[in-house]
mmCIF file of C-alpha atoms in Angstrom:
data_model
loop_
_atom_site.group_PDB
_atom_site.id
_atom_site.type_symbol
_atom_site.label_atom_id
_atom_site.label_comp_id
_atom_site.label_asym_id
_atom_site.label_seq_id
_atom_site.Cartn_x
_atom_site.Cartn_y
_atom_site.Cartn_z
ATOM 1 C CA MET A 1 0.000 0.000 0.000
ATOM 2 C CA ALA A 2 1.538 3.298 -1.136
ATOM 3 C CA LEU A 3 0.597 5.307 1.939
ATOM 4 C CA VAL A 4 2.500 2.885 4.182
ATOM 5 C CA ARG A 5 5.541 3.866 2.140
ATOM 6 C CA ARG A 6 4.605 7.507 2.928
ATOM 7 C CA HIS A 7 3.218 8.391 -0.467
ATOM 8 C CA PRO A 8 0.967 11.408 0.226
ATOM 9 C CA TRP A 9 -1.995 10.255 -1.880
ATOM 10 C CA VAL A 10 -4.730 7.767 -1.061
ATOM 11 C CA LEU A 11 -6.513 6.997 -4.323
ATOM 12 C CA SER A 12 -10.229 6.261 -4.481
ATOM 13 C CA THR A 13 -9.526 2.635 -5.434
ATOM 14 C CA SER A 14 -7.724 2.102 -2.113
ATOM 15 C CA VAL A 15 -10.623 3.228 0.094
ATOM 16 C CA ALA A 16 -12.808 0.418 1.412
ATOM 17 C CA MET A 17 -15.090 2.419 3.733
ATOM 18 C CA VAL A 18 -15.775 6.006 4.754
ATOM 19 C CA GLU A 19 -17.524 6.866 8.010
ATOM 20 C CA ASP A 20 -20.814 8.739 7.798
ATOM 21 C CA GLY A 21 -20.793 12.507 8.156
ATOM 22 C CA ILE A 22 -17.385 13.202 6.613
ATOM 23 C CA ALA A 23 -17.488 16.242 4.318
ATOM 24 C CA ASP A 24 -15.096 17.318 1.591
ATOM 25 C CA GLY A 25 -12.249 19.249 3.170
ATOM 26 C CA ASP A 26 -12.491 17.510 6.553
ATOM 27 C CA VAL A 27 -9.435 16.163 8.339
ATOM 28 C CA VAL A 28 -9.612 12.368 8.478
ATOM 29 C CA ASP A 29 -7.560 9.499 9.838
ATOM 30 C CA VAL A 30 -6.692 6.681 7.461
ATOM 31 C CA VAL A 31 -6.738 3.332 9.249
ATOM 32 C CA SER A 32 -6.015 -0.281 8.326
ATOM 33 C CA PRO A 33 -8.816 -2.865 8.046
ATOM 34 C CA GLU A 34 -7.951 -3.768 11.653
ATOM 35 C CA GLY A 35 -8.438 -0.157 12.767
ATOM 36 C CA GLN A 36 -4.747 0.705 13.172
ATOM 37 C CA PHE A 37 -3.825 4.351 12.540
ATOM 38 C CA LEU A 38 -1.816 4.815 9.333
ATOM 39 C CA ALA A 39 -1.864 8.521 8.492
ATOM 40 C CA ARG A 40 -3.832 11.759 8.760
ATOM 41 C CA GLY A 41 -4.961 13.922 5.873
ATOM 42 C CA ILE A 42 -7.790 15.809 4.192
ATOM 43 C CA TYR A 43 -10.712 14.106 2.461
ATOM 44 C CA ASN A 44 -12.312 14.913 -0.904
ATOM 45 C CA LYS A 45 -14.830 12.522 -2.416
ATOM 46 C CA LYS A 46 -14.859 14.526 -5.678
ATOM 47 C CA SER A 47 -11.233 13.712 -6.420
ATOM 48 C CA ARG A 48 -9.469 10.591 -7.633
ATOM 49 C CA ILE A 49 -6.996 11.468 -4.856
ATOM 50 C CA ARG A 50 -9.532 10.699 -2.126
ATOM 51 C CA VAL A 51 -7.243 11.703 0.770
ATOM 52 C CA ARG A 52 -4.133 13.893 0.719
ATOM 53 C CA LEU A 53 -1.849 12.957 3.595
ATOM 54 C CA TYR A 54 0.208 15.331 5.725
ATOM 55 C CA THR A 55 1.364 13.356 8.762
ATOM 56 C CA TRP A 56 2.000 9.749 9.724
ATOM 57 C CA ASP A 57 2.134 10.626 13.428
ATOM 58 C CA SER A 58 -1.156 10.198 15.309
ATOM 59 C CA ALA A 59 -0.081 12.814 17.858
ATOM 60 C CA VAL A 60 0.182 15.571 15.232
ATOM 61 C CA GLU A 61 -2.890 17.707 14.525
ATOM 62 C CA LEU A 62 -3.428 19.510 11.228
ATOM 63 C CA ASP A 63 -3.910 22.874 12.901
ATOM 64 C CA HIS A 64 -2.580 26.391 12.402
ATOM 65 C CA ALA A 65 0.696 25.572 14.161
ATOM 66 C CA PHE A 66 1.239 22.548 11.891
ATOM 67 C CA TRP A 67 0.789 24.535 8.671
ATOM 68 C CA LYS A 68 2.965 27.366 9.960
ATOM 69 C CA GLU A 69 5.848 25.038 10.800
ATOM 70 C CA LYS A 70 5.641 23.360 7.382
ATOM 71 C CA ILE A 71 5.738 26.738 5.665
ATOM 72 C CA ARG A 72 8.582 27.995 7.862
ATOM 73 C CA THR A 73 10.634 24.896 7.018
ATOM 74 C CA ALA A 74 10.048 25.438 3.291
ATOM 75 C CA ILE A 75 11.103 29.081 3.497
ATOM 76 C CA GLU A 76 14.286 28.115 5.338
ATOM 77 C CA LEU A 77 15.295 25.888 2.407
ATOM 78 C CA ARG A 78 14.968 28.770 -0.056
ATOM 79 C CA GLU A 79 17.044 30.946 2.240
ATOM 80 C CA VAL A 80 19.771 28.291 2.316
ATOM 81 C CA LEU A 81 19.631 28.090 -1.495
ATOM 82 C CA GLY A 82 20.189 31.841 -1.756
ATOM 83 C CA TYR A 83 16.902 32.323 -3.612
ATOM 84 C CA MET A 84 15.440 35.000 -1.330
ATOM 85 C CA ALA A 85 17.107 38.112 -2.805
ATOM 86 C CA SER A 86 14.839 41.137 -2.643
ATOM 87 C CA ASP A 87 14.472 41.293 -6.449
ATOM 88 C CA GLY A 88 14.604 37.536 -7.041
ATOM 89 C CA ALA A 89 11.941 34.906 -7.612
ATOM 90 C CA CYS A 90 11.538 31.329 -6.441
ATOM 91 C CA ARG A 91 9.032 28.630 -5.590
ATOM 92 C CA LEU A 92 8.389 28.866 -1.863
ATOM 93 C CA ILE A 93 6.023 25.903 -1.579
ATOM 94 C CA PHE A 94 6.228 22.985 -3.992
ATOM 95 C CA SER A 95 3.197 20.926 -3.010
ATOM 96 C CA GLU A 96 4.261 17.330 -2.224
ATOM 97 C CA GLY A 97 7.925 18.321 -2.454
ATOM 98 C CA ASP A 98 7.469 20.338 0.743
ATOM 99 C CA GLY A 99 4.961 18.026 2.404
ATOM 100 C CA LEU A 100 2.059 20.328 1.505
ATOM 101 C CA SER A 101 0.203 18.356 -1.147
ATOM 102 C CA GLY A 102 -2.080 20.657 -3.101
ATOM 103 C CA LEU A 103 -0.366 23.992 -2.436
ATOM 104 C CA ILE A 104 1.868 26.021 -4.754
ATOM 105 C CA VAL A 105 3.307 29.356 -3.614
ATOM 106 C CA ASP A 106 5.743 31.439 -5.667
ATOM 107 C CA ARG A 107 7.603 34.551 -4.580
ATOM 108 C CA TYR A 108 8.364 37.372 -7.018
ATOM 109 C CA GLY A 109 10.337 40.024 -5.175
ATOM 110 C CA PRO A 110 7.987 41.464 -2.537
ATOM 111 C CA TYR A 111 4.910 39.706 -3.978
ATOM 112 C CA LEU A 112 3.481 36.216 -3.518
ATOM 113 C CA VAL A 113 1.291 34.120 -5.798
ATOM 114 C CA ILE A 114 -0.702 31.404 -4.039
ATOM 115 C CA GLN A 115 -2.157 28.607 -6.155
ATOM 116 C CA PRO A 116 -4.119 25.915 -4.301
ATOM 117 C CA THR A 117 -4.430 22.747 -6.398
ATOM 118 C CA ALA A 118 -6.484 20.735 -3.892
ATOM 119 C CA LEU A 119 -9.909 21.399 -2.430
ATOM 120 C CA GLY A 120 -8.810 20.915 1.172
ATOM 121 C CA LEU A 121 -6.030 23.492 1.009
ATOM 122 C CA GLY A 122 -8.177 25.841 -1.046
ATOM 123 C CA LYS A 123 -10.655 25.843 1.838
ATOM 124 C CA ARG A 124 -7.782 26.788 4.167
ATOM 125 C CA LEU A 125 -6.579 29.671 2.011
ATOM 126 C CA PRO A 126 -7.211 32.343 4.713
ATOM 127 C CA ILE A 127 -4.930 30.400 7.077
ATOM 128 C CA PHE A 128 -2.087 30.392 4.546
ATOM 129 C CA VAL A 129 -2.531 34.081 3.727
ATOM 130 C CA GLU A 130 -2.306 34.897 7.442
ATOM 131 C CA ILE A 131 0.817 32.769 7.903
ATOM 132 C CA PHE A 132 2.631 34.307 4.930
ATOM 133 C CA GLN A 133 1.735 37.800 6.086
ATOM 134 C CA GLU A 134 3.245 36.983 9.465
ATOM 135 C CA LEU A 135 6.407 35.261 8.201
ATOM 136 C CA LEU A 136 7.283 37.350 5.138
ATOM 137 C CA ARG A 137 5.218 40.558 5.244
ATOM 138 C CA PRO A 138 4.722 40.646 1.452
ATOM 139 C CA ALA A 139 3.678 43.841 -0.317
ATOM 140 C CA GLY A 140 0.834 41.920 -1.918
ATOM 141 C CA ILE A 141 -0.580 38.432 -2.436
ATOM 142 C CA VAL A 142 -2.352 37.184 -5.556
ATOM 143 C CA VAL A 143 -4.455 34.017 -5.660
ATOM 144 C CA ARG A 144 -4.389 32.070 -8.937
ATOM 145 C CA LYS A 145 -6.468 29.051 -9.931
ATOM 146 C CA GLU A 146 -5.071 26.216 -12.044
ATOM 147 C CA PRO A 147 -8.122 25.125 -14.098
ATOM 148 C CA THR A 148 -7.112 21.492 -14.622
ATOM 149 C CA SER A 149 -6.486 20.869 -10.924
ATOM 150 C CA ALA A 150 -9.590 22.783 -9.857
ATOM 151 C CA GLY A 151 -11.698 20.705 -12.227
ATOM 152 C CA ALA A 152 -10.206 17.412 -11.060
ATOM 153 C CA GLU A 153 -10.671 18.406 -7.406
ATOM 154 C CA GLY A 154 -14.143 19.861 -7.858
ATOM 155 C CA PHE A 155 -13.561 23.263 -6.314
ATOM 156 C CA ASP A 156 -13.600 26.897 -7.281
ATOM 157 C CA LEU A 157 -12.175 30.005 -5.662
ATOM 158 C CA PRO A 158 -12.042 33.683 -6.574
ATOM 159 C CA GLU A 159 -8.829 34.831 -8.190
ATOM 160 C CA GLY A 160 -7.091 38.138 -7.620
ATOM 161 C CA VAL A 161 -5.338 40.198 -4.986
ATOM 162 C CA VAL A 162 -6.260 39.126 -1.456
ATOM 163 C CA CYS A 163 -4.024 41.537 0.448
ATOM 164 C CA GLY A 164 -1.871 44.548 -0.310
ATOM 165 C CA GLU A 165 -1.363 45.666 -3.897
ATOM 166 C CA VAL A 166 0.160 43.838 -6.864
ATOM 167 C CA PRO A 167 0.908 45.807 -10.073
ATOM 168 C CA PRO A 168 0.026 44.436 -13.533
ATOM 169 C CA LEU A 169 3.703 43.674 -14.206
ATOM 170 C CA VAL A 170 6.588 43.126 -11.800
ATOM 171 C CA MET A 171 10.316 43.073 -12.488
ATOM 172 C CA ILE A 172 12.498 40.233 -11.218
ATOM 173 C CA ALA A 173 16.162 39.372 -11.650
ATOM 174 C CA GLU A 174 17.479 35.894 -12.462
ATOM 175 C CA HIS A 175 21.235 35.366 -12.919
ATOM 176 C CA GLY A 176 21.512 39.138 -13.246
ATOM 177 C CA ILE A 177 18.976 39.267 -16.096
ATOM 178 C CA ARG A 178 15.836 41.336 -15.632
ATOM 179 C CA HIS A 179 12.470 39.833 -16.591
ATOM 180 C CA LYS A 180 9.003 41.364 -16.635
ATOM 181 C CA VAL A 181 6.372 39.026 -15.207
ATOM 182 C CA ASP A 182 2.569 39.129 -15.305
ATOM 183 C CA LEU A 183 1.452 37.671 -11.970
ATOM 184 C CA HIS A 184 -2.245 38.051 -12.763
ATOM 185 C CA LYS A 185 -2.592 36.388 -16.174
ATOM 186 C CA GLY A 186 0.789 34.876 -17.071
ATOM 187 C CA GLN A 187 1.185 31.133 -17.587
ATOM 188 C CA LYS A 188 1.557 29.051 -14.415
ATOM 189 C CA THR A 189 2.098 31.781 -11.801
ATOM 190 C CA GLY A 190 3.755 34.131 -14.278
ATOM 191 C CA PHE A 191 7.195 32.616 -14.977
ATOM 192 C CA TYR A 192 8.758 29.180 -15.426
ATOM 193 C CA LEU A 193 10.744 29.180 -12.198
ATOM 194 C CA ASP A 194 11.528 25.470 -12.474
ATOM 195 C CA GLN A 195 13.849 26.092 -15.447
ATOM 196 C CA ARG A 196 16.006 28.579 -13.529
ATOM 197 C CA GLU A 197 19.217 26.510 -13.413
ATOM 198 C CA ASN A 198 18.575 24.817 -16.761
ATOM 199 C CA ARG A 199 18.581 28.178 -18.535
ATOM 200 C CA LEU A 200 22.051 28.846 -17.158
ATOM 201 C CA ALA A 201 23.294 25.325 -17.939
ATOM 202 C CA ALA A 202 22.058 25.499 -21.527
ATOM 203 C CA ALA A 203 23.662 28.906 -22.077
ATOM 204 C CA ARG A 204 27.106 27.403 -21.448
ATOM 205 C CA TYR A 205 26.782 25.373 -24.662
ATOM 206 C CA LEU A 206 25.546 28.187 -26.908
ATOM 207 C CA ARG A 207 28.489 30.565 -27.303
ATOM 208 C CA GLY A 208 28.854 31.721 -30.909
ATOM 209 C CA ARG A 209 25.902 29.592 -32.052
ATOM 210 C CA ARG A 210 22.830 30.379 -34.139
ATOM 211 C CA VAL A 211 19.951 29.323 -31.919
ATOM 212 C CA LEU A 212 16.287 28.492 -32.530
ATOM 213 C CA ASP A 213 14.320 28.765 -29.269
ATOM 214 C CA LEU A 214 10.874 27.164 -29.565
ATOM 215 C CA TYR A 215 8.048 27.695 -27.071
ATOM 216 C CA CYS A 216 10.136 30.560 -25.730
ATOM 217 C CA TYR A 217 7.345 32.092 -23.570
ATOM 218 C CA THR A 218 8.789 35.377 -22.204
ATOM 219 C CA GLY A 219 12.308 34.573 -23.392
ATOM 220 C CA GLY A 220 13.965 32.927 -20.399
ATOM 221 C CA PHE A 221 16.282 30.626 -22.357
ATOM 222 C CA SER A 222 16.889 33.219 -25.094
ATOM 223 C CA LEU A 223 17.787 36.141 -22.862
ATOM 224 C CA THR A 224 20.089 33.963 -20.763
ATOM 225 C CA ALA A 225 21.787 32.527 -23.858
ATOM 226 C CA ALA A 226 22.319 36.020 -25.233
ATOM 227 C CA ALA A 227 23.415 37.789 -22.049
ATOM 228 C CA LEU A 228 25.459 35.026 -20.415
ATOM 229 C CA GLY A 229 26.044 32.416 -23.112
ATOM 230 C CA GLY A 230 27.320 34.637 -25.888
ATOM 231 C CA ALA A 231 25.033 33.199 -28.580
ATOM 232 C CA GLU A 232 25.624 34.755 -32.005
ATOM 233 C CA SER A 233 21.941 35.055 -32.937
ATOM 234 C CA ILE A 234 18.658 33.717 -31.596
ATOM 235 C CA GLU A 235 15.270 33.255 -33.236
ATOM 236 C CA ALA A 236 12.681 32.825 -30.480
ATOM 237 C CA VAL A 237 9.137 31.646 -31.171
ATOM 238 C CA ASP A 238 5.938 31.327 -29.145
ATOM 239 C CA SER A 239 2.245 31.229 -30.033
ATOM 240 C CA SER A 240 1.273 33.716 -27.305
ATOM 241 C CA GLU A 241 1.168 37.354 -28.394
ATOM 242 C CA ARG A 242 1.282 38.515 -24.766
ATOM 243 C CA ALA A 243 4.333 36.356 -23.992
ATOM 244 C CA ILE A 244 6.203 37.638 -27.037
ATOM 245 C CA ALA A 245 5.436 41.238 -26.072
ATOM 246 C CA LEU A 246 6.924 40.658 -22.611
ATOM 247 C CA ALA A 247 9.930 38.886 -24.147
ATOM 248 C CA ARG A 248 10.627 41.897 -26.344
ATOM 249 C CA GLU A 249 10.346 44.186 -23.324
ATOM 250 C CA GLY A 250 12.825 41.953 -21.510
ATOM 251 C CA ALA A 251 15.285 42.196 -24.391
ATOM 252 C CA ARG A 252 15.038 45.989 -24.368
ATOM 253 C CA GLU A 253 15.387 46.105 -20.573
ATOM 254 C CA ASN A 254 18.640 44.109 -20.792
ATOM 255 C CA SER A 255 19.931 45.878 -23.951
ATOM 256 C CA ILE A 256 19.941 42.583 -25.866
ATOM 257 C CA GLU A 257 19.849 42.958 -29.638
ATOM 258 C CA CYS A 258 20.754 39.521 -31.000
ATOM 259 C CA VAL A 259 17.326 37.939 -30.331
ATOM 260 C CA ARG A 260 14.451 38.128 -32.806
ATOM 261 C CA PHE A 261 11.102 37.227 -31.260
ATOM 262 C CA SER A 262 8.121 36.146 -33.339
ATOM 263 C CA GLN A 263 4.603 34.939 -32.641
ATOM 264 C CA THR A 264 3.719 31.759 -34.520
ATOM 265 C CA GLU A 265 2.693 28.126 -34.025
ATOM 266 C CA VAL A 266 5.671 25.815 -33.531
ATOM 267 C CA PHE A 267 4.534 22.618 -35.308
ATOM 268 C CA PRO A 268 3.934 24.188 -38.763
ATOM 269 C CA LEU A 269 7.030 26.372 -38.384
ATOM 270 C CA LEU A 270 9.200 23.303 -37.824
ATOM 271 C CA GLU A 271 7.735 21.606 -40.892
ATOM 272 C CA THR A 272 8.316 24.745 -42.982
ATOM 273 C CA TYR A 273 11.920 25.156 -41.869
ATOM 274 C CA VAL A 274 12.701 21.498 -42.566
ATOM 275 C CA SER A 275 11.171 21.736 -46.056
ATOM 276 C CA GLN A 276 13.245 24.878 -46.699
ATOM 277 C CA GLY A 277 16.454 23.189 -45.586
ATOM 278 C CA ARG A 278 17.065 25.743 -42.822
ATOM 279 C CA LYS A 279 19.937 24.985 -40.426
ATOM 280 C CA PHE A 280 20.817 26.085 -36.893
ATOM 281 C CA ASP A 281 23.659 25.388 -34.484
ATOM 282 C CA ALA A 282 21.305 24.850 -31.535
ATOM 283 C CA VAL A 283 17.606 24.264 -30.896
ATOM 284 C CA VAL A 284 15.835 24.717 -27.568
ATOM 285 C CA LEU A 285 12.525 22.868 -27.094
ATOM 286 C CA ASP A 286 10.521 23.746 -23.979
ATOM 287 C CA PRO A 287 6.930 22.839 -24.907
ATOM 288 C CA PRO A 288 3.878 22.999 -22.643
ATOM 289 C CA ARG A 289 2.700 19.863 -20.883
ATOM 290 C CA PHE A 290 1.533 17.373 -23.503
ATOM 291 C CA ALA A 291 0.102 14.834 -21.009
ATOM 292 C CA SER A 292 -1.893 15.784 -17.912
ATOM 293 C CA ARG A 293 -3.701 12.418 -17.677
ATOM 294 C CA ARG A 294 -2.508 8.842 -17.991
ATOM 295 C CA GLY A 295 -4.642 8.360 -21.093
ATOM 296 C CA GLN A 296 -2.699 11.080 -22.912
ATOM 297 C CA ILE A 297 0.758 9.513 -22.552
ATOM 298 C CA ALA A 298 0.849 7.811 -25.970
ATOM 299 C CA GLN A 299 -0.290 10.998 -27.702
ATOM 300 C CA ALA A 300 2.298 13.021 -25.773
ATOM 301 C CA LEU A 301 5.119 10.671 -26.739
ATOM 302 C CA ARG A 302 4.163 11.028 -30.404
ATOM 303 C CA ALA A 303 4.206 14.821 -30.063
ATOM 304 C CA TYR A 304 7.610 14.774 -28.366
ATOM 305 C CA HIS A 305 8.957 12.505 -31.108
ATOM 306 C CA PHE A 306 7.621 14.805 -33.821
ATOM 307 C CA ILE A 307 9.113 18.056 -32.525
ATOM 308 C CA ASN A 308 12.437 16.479 -31.539
ATOM 309 C CA ARG A 309 12.801 14.702 -34.883
ATOM 310 C CA LEU A 310 12.240 17.906 -36.839
ATOM 311 C CA ALA A 311 14.523 19.836 -34.478
ATOM 312 C CA VAL A 312 17.321 17.319 -35.068
ATOM 313 C CA MET A 313 16.817 17.661 -38.824
ATOM 314 C CA LEU A 314 17.433 21.408 -38.471
ATOM 315 C CA LEU A 315 20.730 20.993 -36.638
ATOM 316 C CA GLU A 316 24.172 21.168 -38.163
ATOM 317 C CA PRO A 317 26.554 18.312 -37.232
ATOM 318 C CA GLY A 318 27.859 19.046 -33.753
ATOM 319 C CA GLY A 319 24.734 21.065 -32.967
ATOM 320 C CA ILE A 320 23.148 21.307 -29.523
ATOM 321 C CA LEU A 321 19.617 20.171 -28.711
ATOM 322 C CA VAL A 322 18.095 21.295 -25.415
ATOM 323 C CA SER A 323 14.947 19.208 -25.109
ATOM 324 C CA CYS A 324 12.521 19.552 -22.199
ATOM 325 C CA SER A 325 9.374 17.850 -20.970
ATOM 326 C CA CYS A 326 7.254 19.085 -18.070
ATOM 327 C CA SER A 327 4.764 16.213 -18.461
ATOM 328 C CA GLY A 328 5.032 14.342 -15.183
ATOM 329 C CA ARG A 329 3.170 11.415 -16.722
ATOM 330 C CA VAL A 330 6.116 10.897 -19.097
ATOM 331 C CA SER A 331 9.035 9.272 -17.281
ATOM 332 C CA ARG A 332 12.709 9.968 -17.861
ATOM 333 C CA THR A 333 13.063 6.509 -19.367
ATOM 334 C CA GLU A 334 10.209 7.162 -21.793
ATOM 335 C CA PHE A 335 11.654 10.539 -22.753
ATOM 336 C CA LEU A 336 15.044 8.955 -23.401
ATOM 337 C CA GLN A 337 13.255 6.382 -25.567
ATOM 338 C CA VAL A 338 11.802 9.260 -27.576
ATOM 339 C CA LEU A 339 15.331 10.490 -28.298
ATOM 340 C CA PHE A 340 16.349 6.929 -29.195
ATOM 341 C CA GLY A 341 13.496 6.798 -31.701
ATOM 342 C CA VAL A 342 14.501 10.170 -33.123
ATOM 343 C CA ALA A 343 18.089 8.964 -33.586
ATOM 344 C CA GLU A 344 16.832 5.841 -35.365
ATOM 345 C CA LYS A 345 14.476 7.785 -37.620
ATOM 346 C CA THR A 346 16.933 10.530 -38.583
ATOM 347 C CA GLY A 347 20.088 8.429 -38.739
ATOM 348 C CA ARG A 348 21.835 10.958 -36.479
ATOM 349 C CA THR A 349 23.858 10.163 -33.375
ATOM 350 C CA ILE A 350 22.515 11.789 -30.212
ATOM 351 C CA GLN A 351 24.916 12.211 -27.314
ATOM 352 C CA VAL A 352 23.189 13.098 -24.039
ATOM 353 C CA LEU A 353 25.535 15.497 -22.249
ATOM 354 C CA GLU A 354 23.338 16.371 -19.272
ATOM 355 C CA GLN A 355 20.103 15.024 -17.801
ATOM 356 C CA ARG A 356 18.617 17.727 -15.619
ATOM 357 C CA GLY A 357 15.468 18.352 -13.597
ATOM 358 C CA ALA A 358 13.763 21.249 -11.891
ATOM 359 C CA ALA A 359 15.632 23.861 -9.858
ATOM 360 C CA PRO A 360 16.253 22.924 -6.204
ATOM 361 C CA ASP A 361 13.399 25.124 -5.005
ATOM 362 C CA HIS A 362 11.286 22.319 -6.518
ATOM 363 C CA PRO A 363 12.613 19.526 -4.252
ATOM 364 C CA VAL A 364 11.879 15.925 -5.190
ATOM 365 C CA ASN A 365 10.120 13.972 -2.455
ATOM 366 C CA VAL A 366 11.532 10.439 -2.655
ATOM 367 C CA PHE A 367 8.215 9.086 -1.342
ATOM 368 C CA CYS A 368 6.391 10.784 -4.234
ATOM 369 C CA PRO A 369 8.037 10.105 -7.633
ATOM 370 C CA GLU A 370 5.539 12.458 -9.281
ATOM 371 C CA THR A 371 7.544 15.409 -7.930
ATOM 372 C CA ASP A 372 10.343 14.528 -10.393
ATOM 373 C CA TYR A 373 8.287 15.849 -13.302
ATOM 374 C CA LEU A 374 10.653 18.096 -15.294
ATOM 375 C CA LYS A 375 13.148 16.626 -17.734
ATOM 376 C CA CYS A 376 15.778 18.751 -19.465
ATOM 377 C CA PHE A 377 18.189 16.858 -21.722
ATOM 378 C CA ILE A 378 21.141 18.731 -23.198
ATOM 379 C CA CYS A 379 22.379 16.788 -26.210
ATOM 380 C CA ARG A 380 25.006 16.949 -28.955
ATOM 381 C CA ILE A 381 23.817 15.905 -32.400
ATOM 382 C CA LEU A 382 26.343 14.375 -34.819
#
């Protein structure tokens, strides 16, 4: 049984009986068929994850003091990592990674974005707002809803500023590069914080290269490659007009002139460039999540194969491929198999130079493999 191995989810298929009178969002004890205490968590009959677990100690109550200590411990990690600079950004709470299943909190300078992804923690939102006000005294807190999680969990909550003031755009610094972030309507909570260290790692391979950056969002990989990697030229593409506008503002803010941003769909662009015989020295692929449910894995693998195969066809011999997947349903082994299939299909040799994951403010909980969701493979193509 997974929960005995301290996995924080009790799935609906593992529940034999529920006592009468238990409501969604209630704290419950999970017990064995013999009545022995196993763990304590929060119940939600609407969700496939029937109970989210937070303690395996029967003496521990899920009260205000419990949540505060969990949050304090998470903040201490980010302080140790050096991610708490006044103009910096980081993930403060990474759900299961910090023992707080169903809660995402990101810090952007003096502002916080709180994103509950579970009904039980959504119901406790005022508690978390109070704790963060006490521990960090933010200038403002925004609440964001992740539609897929909210739908799966069967809850809704109002979005927007819940305390203080949060401007339409905020400026953060990452590796000395300034980025404009939309905390109200940007993707995820406004910025892909999980790629923080991967952007820097990729830049080290891009000096003097002609780079194609696909699914560039607000230009994280591109601006880092230009400012710190010394790339010769970069063509950066995303389908979002708003993201491209912010990327261009970021380039101007950092006096970067070697990046050309354009709004277009990636799949047809790849096909067009291959048919035209275009060539690059490096391609960065950081697509959105292709698989959010188990039933979408096969489709996602086909999509990853397609974009990686065409990207490889665009690369000069000795070129660099930075290929990412944020689909937690797709394992590292499966993603490596995609690259194997691409090598077979194209007749090119693919050397994997680095296999990377999310930045350390997204800690992997060894009891919950799902927290190891991000794959970033840096490869040399011969």
